[in-house]
Coordinates of C-alpha atoms in Angstrom, one line a residue:
Chain A
M1 CA 0.0 0.0 0.0
I2 CA 2.7 2.5 1.1
S3 CA 5.0 1.5 -1.7
Q4 CA 2.3 2.4 -4.2
H5 CA 2.1 5.9 -2.8
L6 CA 5.8 6.4 -2.3
A7 CA 6.1 9.0 -5.0
I8 CA 3.9 11.5 -3.3
L9 CA 5.3 11.0 0.2
P10 CA 8.3 13.4 -0.2
I11 CA 5.7 16.2 -0.8
L12 CA 3.2 15.2 1.9
I13 CA 5.7 14.6 4.7
P14 CA 7.1 18.2 4.7
L15 CA 3.6 19.6 4.2
F16 CA 2.1 17.9 7.2
T17 CA 5.2 18.5 9.3
A18 CA 5.0 22.2 8.6
L19 CA 1.3 22.3 9.5
L20 CA 2.0 20.5 12.8
Q21 CA 4.9 22.9 13.5
L22 CA 2.6 25.9 13.1
L23 CA 0.4 24.7 15.9
P24 CA 0.8 26.6 19.2
W25 CA 2.9 24.2 21.3
G26 CA 2.7 25.9 24.7
D27 CA 5.3 28.1 26.2
R28 CA 8.4 26.5 24.8
P29 CA 7.4 25.4 21.3
Q30 CA 10.8 25.4 19.8
P31 CA 12.1 22.0 21.1
I32 CA 9.0 20.2 19.8
R33 CA 9.2 21.9 16.4
R34 CA 12.8 21.0 16.1
A35 CA 12.1 17.4 17.0
L36 CA 9.3 17.2 14.5
G37 CA 11.4 18.8 11.8
L38 CA 14.4 16.6 12.3
A39 CA 12.3 13.4 12.5
A40 CA 10.4 14.4 9.3
T41 CA 13.7 15.1 7.4
L42 CA 15.1 11.7 8.5
L43 CA 11.9 10.0 7.4
N44 CA 12.2 11.7 4.1
I45 CA 15.7 10.4 3.6
V46 CA 14.3 6.9 4.1
V47 CA 11.5 7.5 1.6
V48 CA 13.7 9.0 -1.1
L49 CA 16.3 6.2 -0.7
S50 CA 13.6 3.6 -1.2
L51 CA 12.4 5.6 -4.3
L52 CA 16.0 5.6 -5.5
Q53 CA 16.2 1.9 -5.0
Q54 CA 12.9 1.3 -6.8
V55 CA 13.8 3.4 -9.9
S56 CA 17.2 1.8 -10.3
T57 CA 15.7 -1.6 -10.6
K58 CA 12.3 -0.8 -12.2
S59 CA 11.7 1.7 -14.8
I60 CA 9.8 5.0 -14.4
I61 CA 7.2 5.4 -11.6
V62 CA 4.2 7.3 -12.7
Y63 CA 1.8 8.5 -10.0
A64 CA -1.5 9.8 -11.4
L65 CA -2.9 12.3 -8.8
G66 CA -6.5 11.4 -8.0
D67 CA -6.1 8.6 -10.6
W68 CA -6.8 11.0 -13.5
Q69 CA -4.7 9.6 -16.2
A70 CA -2.2 11.6 -18.2
P71 CA -2.4 13.8 -20.3
F72 CA -5.6 15.0 -18.7
G73 CA -4.7 14.7 -15.1
I74 CA -1.5 15.8 -13.4
V75 CA 1.1 13.1 -12.9
L76 CA 4.1 12.8 -10.7
M77 CA 6.9 11.2 -12.6
V78 CA 9.9 9.5 -10.9
D79 CA 12.7 8.4 -13.2
Q80 CA 16.3 8.1 -12.2
L81 CA 17.0 11.8 -12.6
N82 CA 14.1 12.8 -10.3
A83 CA 15.1 10.2 -7.8
L84 CA 18.7 11.5 -7.8
M85 CA 17.6 15.1 -7.3
V86 CA 15.2 14.3 -4.4
T87 CA 17.9 12.2 -2.8
I88 CA 20.4 15.1 -2.9
T89 CA 17.8 17.4 -1.5
A90 CA 16.9 15.1 1.4
L91 CA 20.6 14.4 2.2
L92 CA 21.4 18.1 2.2
A93 CA 18.3 19.1 4.2
F94 CA 19.1 17.0 7.3
P95 CA 22.6 18.5 8.2
V96 CA 21.3 22.0 7.3
L97 CA 18.3 21.7 9.5
L98 CA 20.5 20.2 12.3
Y99 CA 22.6 23.3 12.0
G100 CA 19.5 25.5 12.1
C101 CA 18.3 23.8 15.3
Y102 CA 21.2 25.4 17.2
A103 CA 19.4 28.7 18.0
E104 CA 19.5 29.8 14.3
D105 CA 15.7 29.2 14.2
N106 CA 15.2 31.7 17.0
L107 CA 16.3 34.6 14.9
G108 CA 12.9 35.0 13.2
S109 CA 9.5 33.4 13.5
H110 CA 8.5 30.1 12.0
F111 CA 11.9 29.2 10.6
Q112 CA 11.1 25.5 11.1
A113 CA 7.8 25.5 9.2
L114 CA 9.2 27.7 6.4
F115 CA 12.1 25.2 6.1
Q116 CA 9.6 22.3 5.6
F117 CA 7.5 24.3 3.1
Q118 CA 10.7 25.1 1.2
L119 CA 11.5 21.4 1.1
M120 CA 8.0 20.6 -0.1
G121 CA 8.3 23.0 -3.0
I122 CA 11.7 21.6 -4.0
F123 CA 10.6 18.0 -3.8
G124 CA 7.4 18.9 -5.8
A125 CA 9.4 20.7 -8.5
F126 CA 11.6 17.7 -8.8
L127 CA 8.8 15.1 -8.9
T128 CA 6.2 16.6 -11.1
G129 CA 5.6 15.6 -14.7
D130 CA 3.4 18.5 -15.7
L131 CA 4.7 22.0 -16.7
F132 CA 2.0 24.0 -15.0
N133 CA 2.4 21.9 -11.8
L134 CA 6.1 22.8 -12.0
F135 CA 5.1 26.4 -12.0
V136 CA 3.0 25.9 -8.9
F137 CA 5.8 24.1 -7.0
F138 CA 8.2 26.8 -8.1
E139 CA 5.9 29.4 -6.5
V140 CA 5.7 27.2 -3.3
L141 CA 9.5 27.1 -3.1
L142 CA 9.9 30.7 -4.0
I143 CA 7.5 32.1 -1.4
S144 CA 9.2 30.1 1.4
S145 CA 12.6 31.2 0.0
Y146 CA 11.5 34.8 0.2
A147 CA 10.8 34.4 3.9
L148 CA 13.9 32.3 4.6
L149 CA 16.2 34.8 2.8
M150 CA 14.9 37.5 5.1
H151 CA 15.4 35.2 8.2
G152 CA 17.1 37.2 10.9
G153 CA 16.2 40.6 9.4
G154 CA 18.5 43.5 9.0
K155 CA 18.8 46.3 6.4
W156 CA 21.0 44.6 3.8
R157 CA 19.1 41.4 3.9
I158 CA 15.9 43.2 3.3
R159 CA 17.4 45.0 0.3
A160 CA 18.8 41.8 -1.2
C161 CA 15.5 40.1 -0.6
L162 CA 13.6 42.9 -2.2
H163 CA 15.7 42.5 -5.4
Y164 CA 15.2 38.7 -5.3
V165 CA 11.5 38.9 -4.8
L166 CA 10.9 41.5 -7.6
L167 CA 13.1 39.6 -10.0
N168 CA 11.4 36.4 -9.3
L169 CA 7.9 37.9 -9.6
T170 CA 8.8 39.1 -13.0
G171 CA 10.2 35.6 -13.7
S172 CA 7.0 34.0 -12.7
A173 CA 5.0 36.2 -15.0
L174 CA 7.4 35.2 -17.9
F175 CA 6.9 31.5 -16.9
L176 CA 3.1 31.9 -17.2
I177 CA 3.4 33.6 -20.5
S178 CA 5.6 30.8 -21.8
L179 CA 3.2 28.2 -20.5
G180 CA 0.3 30.0 -22.2
V181 CA 2.2 30.1 -25.5
I182 CA 3.1 26.4 -25.3
Y183 CA -0.4 25.5 -24.3
G184 CA -1.8 27.6 -27.2
A185 CA 0.5 25.8 -29.7
T186 CA 0.2 22.3 -28.5
G187 CA -3.0 22.0 -26.3
T188 CA -1.3 20.1 -23.5
L189 CA 1.1 20.8 -20.6
N190 CA 2.0 17.3 -19.7
M191 CA 5.7 16.9 -20.3
A192 CA 5.6 13.5 -22.0
D193 CA 2.6 14.5 -24.1
L194 CA 4.4 17.7 -25.0
S195 CA 7.4 15.8 -26.2
Q196 CA 5.1 13.8 -28.5
Q197 CA 3.3 17.0 -29.8
M198 CA 6.5 18.9 -30.5
S199 CA 7.5 16.7 -33.4
T200 CA 4.2 17.1 -35.2
L201 CA 4.1 20.9 -35.1
Q202 CA 4.3 22.8 -38.4
G203 CA 4.6 26.5 -39.4
D204 CA 3.2 29.1 -37.0
R205 CA 2.6 26.6 -34.2
A206 CA 6.2 25.5 -34.4
A207 CA 7.3 29.1 -34.2
L208 CA 5.1 29.6 -31.2
A209 CA 6.4 26.6 -29.4
Y210 CA 9.9 27.8 -30.2
A211 CA 9.2 31.1 -28.6
G212 CA 7.7 29.3 -25.6
G213 CA 10.8 27.2 -25.2
M214 CA 13.1 30.2 -25.3
L215 CA 11.0 31.9 -22.7
L216 CA 11.3 28.9 -20.5
L217 CA 15.1 29.1 -20.9
V218 CA 15.0 32.7 -19.7
V219 CA 12.8 31.7 -16.7
F220 CA 15.0 28.7 -15.7
G221 CA 18.1 30.8 -16.4
L222 CA 16.9 33.3 -13.8
K223 CA 16.4 30.6 -11.3
S224 CA 19.8 29.0 -12.0
A225 CA 21.6 32.3 -12.4
I226 CA 23.0 32.1 -15.9
L227 CA 25.1 35.0 -17.1
P228 CA 22.9 38.0 -17.8
L229 CA 20.5 36.9 -15.1
H230 CA 22.9 36.0 -12.3
F231 CA 23.3 39.4 -10.7
W232 CA 20.9 38.8 -7.9
L233 CA 22.7 35.7 -6.7
P234 CA 25.9 37.0 -5.1
Q235 CA 24.2 39.6 -3.1
A236 CA 21.3 37.4 -2.0
Y237 CA 23.5 34.5 -1.0
S238 CA 26.2 36.5 0.7
T239 CA 23.8 38.6 2.9
T240 CA 21.4 35.9 4.0
S241 CA 22.0 33.7 7.1
G242 CA 24.4 30.8 6.7
V243 CA 21.7 28.2 7.2
A244 CA 19.5 29.6 4.5
A245 CA 22.4 30.0 2.1
A246 CA 23.4 26.4 2.7
L247 CA 19.9 25.2 1.9
F248 CA 19.8 27.4 -1.2
A249 CA 22.7 25.4 -2.5
I250 CA 20.0 23.2 -4.0
M251 CA 18.0 26.2 -5.4
T252 CA 20.1 26.9 -8.5
K253 CA 20.1 23.1 -9.1
V254 CA 16.3 23.3 -9.4
G255 CA 16.7 25.6 -12.3
I256 CA 19.4 23.4 -13.9
Y257 CA 17.2 20.3 -13.4
A258 CA 14.3 22.1 -15.1
I259 CA 16.6 23.1 -18.0
I260 CA 17.9 19.5 -18.3
R261 CA 14.3 18.1 -18.2
V262 CA 12.7 20.5 -20.6
F263 CA 15.6 20.5 -23.2
T264 CA 16.0 16.8 -23.2
L265 CA 12.5 15.6 -22.9
I266 CA 10.4 18.3 -24.6
Y267 CA 12.8 20.0 -26.9
G268 CA 15.1 17.1 -27.1
A269 CA 16.4 14.9 -29.9
E270 CA 12.9 13.8 -31.1
A271 CA 11.3 17.2 -31.3
G272 CA 11.6 17.4 -35.1
S273 CA 12.3 21.0 -36.2
L274 CA 12.5 22.1 -32.6
S275 CA 15.1 19.7 -31.4
G276 CA 18.0 21.1 -29.6
I277 CA 16.8 24.8 -29.7
G278 CA 18.1 25.3 -26.2
H279 CA 21.6 23.9 -26.6
D280 CA 22.8 26.6 -29.0
W281 CA 22.2 29.2 -26.4
I282 CA 23.1 27.2 -23.3
W283 CA 26.7 26.6 -24.7
P284 CA 27.9 30.2 -25.0
L285 CA 25.9 31.4 -21.9
G286 CA 27.4 28.6 -19.8
M287 CA 30.9 29.6 -20.9
L288 CA 30.3 33.3 -20.2
T289 CA 28.8 32.4 -16.8
L290 CA 32.0 30.6 -16.0
A291 CA 34.0 33.6 -16.9
A292 CA 31.8 36.0 -15.0
G293 CA 32.0 33.8 -11.9
A294 CA 35.8 33.7 -12.2
L295 CA 36.0 37.5 -12.4
G296 CA 33.6 37.6 -9.4
V297 CA 35.8 35.3 -7.2
L298 CA 38.9 37.5 -8.0
A299 CA 37.0 40.6 -6.9
A300 CA 35.4 39.1 -3.8
R301 CA 36.7 40.6 -0.5
D302 CA 34.3 38.5 1.6
L303 CA 34.4 34.8 2.1
R304 CA 30.6 34.4 1.7
L305 CA 30.6 36.5 -1.5
L306 CA 33.5 34.3 -2.7
I307 CA 31.4 31.2 -2.1
A308 CA 28.4 32.8 -3.9
Y309 CA 30.6 33.4 -7.0
L310 CA 31.8 29.8 -6.7
V311 CA 28.1 28.9 -7.1
V312 CA 28.0 30.9 -10.3
I313 CA 31.0 29.1 -11.6
S314 CA 29.5 25.7 -10.9
V315 CA 26.3 26.7 -12.7
G316 CA 28.4 27.7 -15.7
T317 CA 30.4 24.5 -15.6
M318 CA 27.2 22.3 -15.5
L319 CA 25.5 24.2 -18.3
A320 CA 28.6 24.2 -20.6
S321 CA 29.0 20.5 -20.1
F322 CA 25.3 19.7 -20.5
S323 CA 25.1 21.6 -23.8
F324 CA 27.2 18.9 -25.5
A325 CA 24.0 16.8 -25.3
T326 CA 25.7 13.4 -25.3
V327 CA 25.1 10.6 -22.8
E328 CA 28.6 10.9 -21.4
T329 CA 28.5 14.7 -20.9
T330 CA 25.0 14.6 -19.3
S331 CA 26.3 11.9 -16.9
A332 CA 29.3 14.0 -16.0
T333 CA 27.1 17.0 -15.5
L334 CA 24.9 15.1 -13.1
F335 CA 27.9 13.8 -11.1
Y336 CA 29.2 17.4 -10.9
M337 CA 25.8 18.6 -9.7
V338 CA 25.8 16.1 -6.8
H339 CA 29.3 17.1 -5.8
S340 CA 28.7 20.9 -6.1
T341 CA 25.5 20.8 -4.0
F342 CA 27.0 19.2 -1.0
I343 CA 30.3 21.1 -1.1
T344 CA 28.5 24.5 -1.5
G345 CA 26.3 23.7 1.4
A346 CA 29.3 22.7 3.6
L347 CA 31.2 25.9 2.6
F348 CA 28.3 28.2 3.5
L349 CA 27.9 26.5 6.9
L350 CA 31.7 26.7 7.4
A351 CA 31.8 30.4 6.5
D352 CA 29.0 31.0 9.0
I353 CA 30.9 29.3 11.7
V354 CA 34.1 31.1 10.9
A355 CA 32.3 34.4 10.8
F356 CA 30.8 33.8 14.2
E357 CA 34.0 32.7 15.9
R358 CA 36.0 35.6 14.4
G359 CA 33.6 38.1 15.8
K360 CA 34.1 41.7 14.5
T361 CA 36.0 40.8 11.3
A362 CA 33.3 38.3 10.5
S363 CA 33.7 36.7 7.0
R364 CA 35.8 39.5 5.5
I365 CA 39.0 38.3 4.0
V366 CA 41.4 40.2 6.3
S367 CA 43.6 39.1 9.1
G368 CA 41.6 38.5 12.3
R369 CA 42.1 36.9 15.7
R370 CA 42.6 33.2 16.1
L371 CA 39.4 31.2 16.3
A372 CA 38.3 29.2 19.3
H373 CA 38.3 26.0 17.2
H374 CA 41.3 27.1 15.1
G375 CA 42.8 23.7 14.2
L376 CA 39.6 22.0 13.5
L377 CA 38.1 24.7 11.3
S378 CA 41.4 25.1 9.4
V379 CA 41.4 21.4 8.5
A380 CA 37.7 21.7 7.5
F381 CA 38.5 24.7 5.3
L382 CA 41.5 22.8 3.8
L383 CA 39.3 19.8 2.9
A384 CA 36.5 22.0 1.5
A385 CA 39.0 24.1 -0.5
I386 CA 40.6 21.0 -2.0
T387 CA 37.1 19.7 -2.9
I388 CA 35.8 22.9 -4.5
I389 CA 39.0 23.7 -6.4
G390 CA 39.2 20.2 -7.7
I391 CA 42.6 19.1 -6.5
P392 CA 43.1 15.3 -6.1
P393 CA 42.0 13.3 -4.3
L394 CA 38.6 14.5 -3.2
S395 CA 35.3 14.5 -5.1
G396 CA 35.8 17.9 -6.8
F397 CA 38.8 16.4 -8.7
V398 CA 36.8 13.4 -9.8
A399 CA 33.8 15.5 -10.9
K400 CA 36.0 17.9 -12.9
L401 CA 37.8 15.0 -14.5
F402 CA 34.6 13.5 -15.7
I403 CA 33.5 16.9 -17.1
L404 CA 36.8 17.4 -19.0
A405 CA 37.0 13.8 -20.2
A406 CA 33.4 13.5 -21.4
P407 CA 33.2 15.6 -24.6
Q408 CA 35.0 14.7 -27.8
M409 CA 38.2 16.6 -28.4
D410 CA 37.0 18.8 -31.2
T411 CA 36.9 22.6 -31.3
Q412 CA 34.0 22.8 -28.8
G413 CA 35.7 20.4 -26.4
F414 CA 38.9 22.5 -26.7
W415 CA 37.0 25.6 -25.7
L416 CA 35.5 23.8 -22.7
W417 CA 39.1 23.0 -21.5
A418 CA 40.2 26.5 -22.3
F419 CA 37.6 28.0 -20.0
I420 CA 37.4 25.4 -17.2
L421 CA 41.2 25.1 -16.5
P422 CA 41.9 28.8 -16.1
T423 CA 38.8 29.2 -14.0
T424 CA 40.1 26.4 -11.8
L425 CA 43.4 28.2 -11.4
T426 CA 41.5 31.4 -10.4
I427 CA 39.6 29.4 -7.8
L428 CA 42.9 27.9 -6.6
V429 CA 44.4 31.4 -6.2
T430 CA 41.5 33.1 -4.5
V431 CA 40.5 30.3 -2.2
S432 CA 44.1 29.9 -1.0
R433 CA 44.4 33.6 -0.6
A434 CA 41.2 33.6 1.6
G435 CA 42.5 30.6 3.6
S436 CA 45.9 32.0 4.3
K437 CA 44.5 35.4 5.3
M438 CA 41.9 34.0 7.5
F439 CA 43.7 31.0 9.1
W440 CA 47.4 31.8 8.9
H441 CA 47.8 35.5 9.1
T442 CA 46.1 35.8 12.4
L443 CA 46.7 38.7 14.8
A444 CA 48.8 38.1 17.9
G445 CA 46.9 37.8 21.1
K446 CA 44.2 35.7 22.7
P447 CA 42.1 33.5 20.5
G448 CA 38.4 34.4 20.3
D449 CA 36.2 33.2 23.1
Q450 CA 33.0 32.6 21.0
R451 CA 32.7 28.8 20.7
T452 CA 30.4 27.3 18.2
P453 CA 28.1 24.6 19.6
R454 CA 29.4 21.1 18.9
G455 CA 26.2 20.2 16.9
K456 CA 26.8 23.0 14.4
L457 CA 30.3 21.6 13.8
V458 CA 28.9 18.1 13.4
A459 CA 26.3 19.3 10.9
M460 CA 29.1 21.0 8.8
F461 CA 31.3 17.9 9.0
M462 CA 28.4 15.7 7.9
L463 CA 28.2 17.7 4.6
L464 CA 32.0 17.5 4.2
A465 CA 31.9 13.8 4.8
V466 CA 29.4 13.4 1.9
S467 CA 32.1 14.9 -0.4
I468 CA 34.7 12.4 0.9
A469 CA 32.2 9.5 0.6
M470 CA 31.6 10.7 -3.0
T471 CA 35.3 10.1 -3.7
L472 CA 35.2 6.6 -2.2
F473 CA 32.0 5.6 -4.0
A474 CA 32.7 7.5 -7.2
Q475 CA 32.3 4.3 -9.3
P476 CA 28.7 3.3 -8.1
I477 CA 27.6 6.9 -8.3
K478 CA 29.0 7.3 -11.8
D479 CA 27.3 4.1 -12.8
Y480 CA 24.1 5.5 -11.6
T481 CA 24.5 8.8 -13.4
D482 CA 25.5 6.9 -16.6
A483 CA 22.2 4.9 -16.4
T484 CA 20.4 8.2 -15.7
A485 CA 21.8 9.9 -18.7
K486 CA 21.0 6.9 -20.9
Q487 CA 17.4 6.9 -19.6
L488 CA 17.1 10.6 -20.3
S489 CA 18.0 10.0 -23.9
D490 CA 15.3 7.3 -24.3
I491 CA 12.4 9.6 -24.9
A492 CA 10.0 7.0 -26.3
H493 CA 10.3 5.2 -23.0
Y494 CA 8.9 8.2 -21.1
R495 CA 5.9 8.6 -23.5
Q496 CA 5.1 4.9 -23.0
A497 CA 5.4 5.1 -19.2
V498 CA 3.4 8.2 -18.8
L499 CA 0.8 8.1 -21.6
R500 CA 0.3 4.3 -21.5
P501 CA -1.1 3.7 -24.9
E502 CA -2.2 0.2 -23.9
L503 CA -4.8 1.8 -21.6
G504 CA -6.2 3.9 -24.3
G505 CA -4.8 7.1 -22.7
N506 CA -3.8 8.5 -26.0
H507 CA -4.1 12.2 -26.7
V508 CA -7.3 13.1 -28.4
D509 CA -6.8 16.1 -30.6
Chain B
M1 CA -12.3 40.7 -31.1
E2 CA -9.0 39.0 -31.2
T3 CA -7.3 42.3 -32.3
L4 CA -8.8 44.3 -29.6
Y5 CA -7.9 41.7 -27.0
A6 CA -4.3 41.4 -28.3
I7 CA -3.9 45.2 -28.2
T8 CA -5.2 45.4 -24.6
V9 CA -2.8 42.7 -23.4
G10 CA 0.0 44.4 -25.3
I11 CA -0.6 47.8 -23.9
L12 CA -0.9 46.4 -20.3
T13 CA 2.3 44.5 -20.8
A14 CA 4.1 47.6 -22.2
C15 CA 3.0 49.8 -19.4
S16 CA 4.0 47.2 -16.8
I17 CA 7.4 46.8 -18.3
F18 CA 7.9 50.6 -18.2
L19 CA 6.9 50.7 -14.6
I20 CA 9.1 47.7 -13.6
L21 CA 12.1 49.5 -15.1
R22 CA 11.6 52.5 -12.7
G23 CA 14.1 52.8 -9.8
R24 CA 11.6 53.0 -6.9
S25 CA 9.9 50.0 -5.3
F26 CA 6.3 51.4 -5.5
P27 CA 6.1 51.7 -9.3
I28 CA 7.8 48.4 -9.6
V29 CA 5.2 46.7 -7.4
V30 CA 2.4 48.4 -9.4
G31 CA 4.1 47.3 -12.6
I32 CA 4.4 43.7 -11.5
T33 CA 0.7 43.7 -10.5
M34 CA -0.2 45.0 -13.9
L35 CA 2.0 42.4 -15.6
S36 CA 0.2 39.7 -13.7
Y37 CA -3.2 41.1 -15.0
A38 CA -1.8 41.1 -18.5
V39 CA -0.5 37.5 -18.1
N40 CA -3.9 36.3 -16.7
L41 CA -5.7 37.8 -19.7
F42 CA -3.2 36.2 -22.0
L43 CA -3.5 32.8 -20.4
F44 CA -7.2 33.0 -20.7
S45 CA -7.0 33.6 -24.4
T46 CA -4.9 30.5 -25.0
G47 CA -8.0 28.4 -25.0
R48 CA -9.2 30.5 -28.0
L49 CA -11.7 33.4 -27.6
Q50 CA -15.3 32.4 -27.9
I51 CA -18.5 34.1 -26.9
D52 CA -21.3 32.2 -25.1
G53 CA -19.3 29.0 -24.8
A54 CA -19.7 27.3 -21.4
P55 CA -16.7 25.2 -20.3
I56 CA -19.0 22.2 -19.8
L57 CA -19.7 19.5 -22.3
G58 CA -23.3 19.1 -23.3
M59 CA -24.6 22.5 -22.1
V60 CA -23.9 24.4 -25.3
E61 CA -23.1 23.4 -28.8
N62 CA -19.6 24.7 -28.8
P63 CA -18.1 24.3 -25.4
T64 CA -14.9 26.3 -24.7
D65 CA -11.7 24.9 -23.3
P66 CA -12.0 24.7 -19.5
L67 CA -8.3 24.2 -18.8
P68 CA -7.1 27.9 -19.4
Q69 CA -9.8 29.0 -17.0
A70 CA -8.4 26.7 -14.3
L71 CA -4.9 27.9 -15.1
V72 CA -6.0 31.5 -14.7
L73 CA -7.7 30.9 -11.4
T74 CA -4.5 29.3 -10.1
A75 CA -2.4 32.1 -11.4
I76 CA -4.6 34.7 -9.9
V77 CA -4.4 33.2 -6.4
I78 CA -0.7 32.8 -6.6
G79 CA -0.2 36.3 -8.1
F80 CA -2.3 37.8 -5.3
A81 CA -0.3 36.2 -2.6
M82 CA 3.0 37.2 -4.2
T83 CA 1.8 40.8 -4.7
A84 CA 0.8 41.0 -1.1
Y85 CA 4.2 39.8 0.0
A86 CA 6.0 42.2 -2.3
I87 CA 4.0 45.2 -0.9
I88 CA 4.8 44.3 2.7
L89 CA 8.4 43.8 1.8
A90 CA 8.6 47.1 0.0
V91 CA 7.1 48.9 3.0
R92 CA 9.5 47.1 5.3
A93 CA 12.4 48.1 3.1
R94 CA 11.2 51.7 3.0
G95 CA 11.1 51.7 6.8
E96 CA 14.4 50.1 7.4
I97 CA 16.5 51.7 4.7
G98 CA 14.7 55.0 4.8
S99 CA 14.4 55.3 1.0
D100 CA 12.3 53.4 -1.5
E101 CA 15.1 53.6 -4.1
V102 CA 15.7 50.0 -5.2
N103 CA 19.4 50.6 -5.9
D104 CA 21.1 53.7 -4.7
L105 CA 24.9 53.7 -4.8
D106 CA 25.9 55.2 -1.5
T107 CA 24.0 52.7 0.6
H108 CA 25.3 49.9 -1.6
E109 CA 28.9 50.9 -0.8
Q110 CA 28.1 51.1 2.9
S111 CA 26.8 47.6 2.6
E112 CA 30.1 46.4 1.3
G113 CA 31.9 48.0 4.3
H114 CA 29.2 46.8 6.7
R115 CA 29.8 43.1 6.0

């Protein structure tokens, strides 16, 4: 019974947890809310792992909401990519929430409930098989992210949040316009059905669908911070609280997931005249995003701003690699995505801890006093730096190796190397500059007396440990992403799984 | 009818874009609200414009497409909530920063030093 409804549980569990957390729990509600939140996040890890296990043996799970069959009803679709994304989210969420439970959630009201609503939106966006439903879940995750971004308050946070909100509202309007255009041209919004309709479009309708697809690229580009649309990200991520920033490590990936999904399934290889319309744009934009991120890290004078620009670089790397549109490059992109999510989360938590222990100098890259946990945090920073730069032996190296080795060595492959290698050098220079300033060039005198609670350190090390585990288990993970990329390229399989022609669920025009 | 409708949506969108490009938060919020009106009208029209067509099979000879109406309803609800949030946020920002400029340079530089 439960296994039949497994696909919807990642959405329902956070929803009901958040509702429970909103109840008035007496004089001291916070411990109960924390316990509820942590328990729900753990439960979600179990659920998504069993989903992952199911899709790696069986094919695609299709869950028709209310038993209304596609393309008329809304379906949740779990293939290997969806399962991978929800697993990353659940594994990231637990340490981040644990970190938040150490008094971070007292800085504003309802942090715990907002966190769960945010998770619900992210899980929903990853699981849905319907474009309009994707919009709805985007809004769910956005409205909680608006509140989480403001968590703790303060002038600069409000300003960054205002920019973020206004930009995203405009983005939502564009999303609706593109959905309208696509619906007007094809008469459906189910992703699998859309992929079937695209190949049959002619003339004006094909042009409309083209415009709709390009608008979708703009919308997802705004979410994932591609070059001309990335300016909100550094400010938003560097001014918000560490715990919110760490959770937002998954937010740009939502945009990238949507790009991968839409431009492989709907505008993919079998879309006739519309096939591959996204890739021509994603390629140069990805490269320019890489370059912009590299300039950003060079200019950053603050550790958190530096990490925010590292996020921009990772977005550029993933898109540039994805745009080759072969099975190998897609697999490498997915591997890199897993690596980048965890290490970014760990770095934001680490920066928050360091800023707290340094006191007045906070996260600015200047000499400050020694930290209370100086040795431990220095080692953590060293590990994180090795991972994010991509020096052997940790997961960053493996991920970059896959990205560089995947494409064929023609002109395009050469340009990929020509952008990624200098960028890596830039990261190496800036991260080591930050590390040596903050951990070696300390001022003489007593070390700081502000000690981070042990639980926060544990949460941060949990995320770092995932990166180390990714190095040890690189082969099984790569096998999984290989299988995922192969499944992504098999579009006919999706149509069959979702539309189920044997049940007579064919589209009636 | 189609032409009139298209012109209406176009003018609404053009005005909203003009307002969104202003430098103060109030015109931007008004612009975004207006944009959501334009978008709702546009979404409604994707089921093709038709007069006297109920969205229910069997009631009239030519039923109209019910799906865009459902989409518009969803979009209105979401847009309403988001606009409310944006207004509250703009008022908060006005109170805390003391100006409703979305991006003035001096305060931005202070923020760099502040961090």
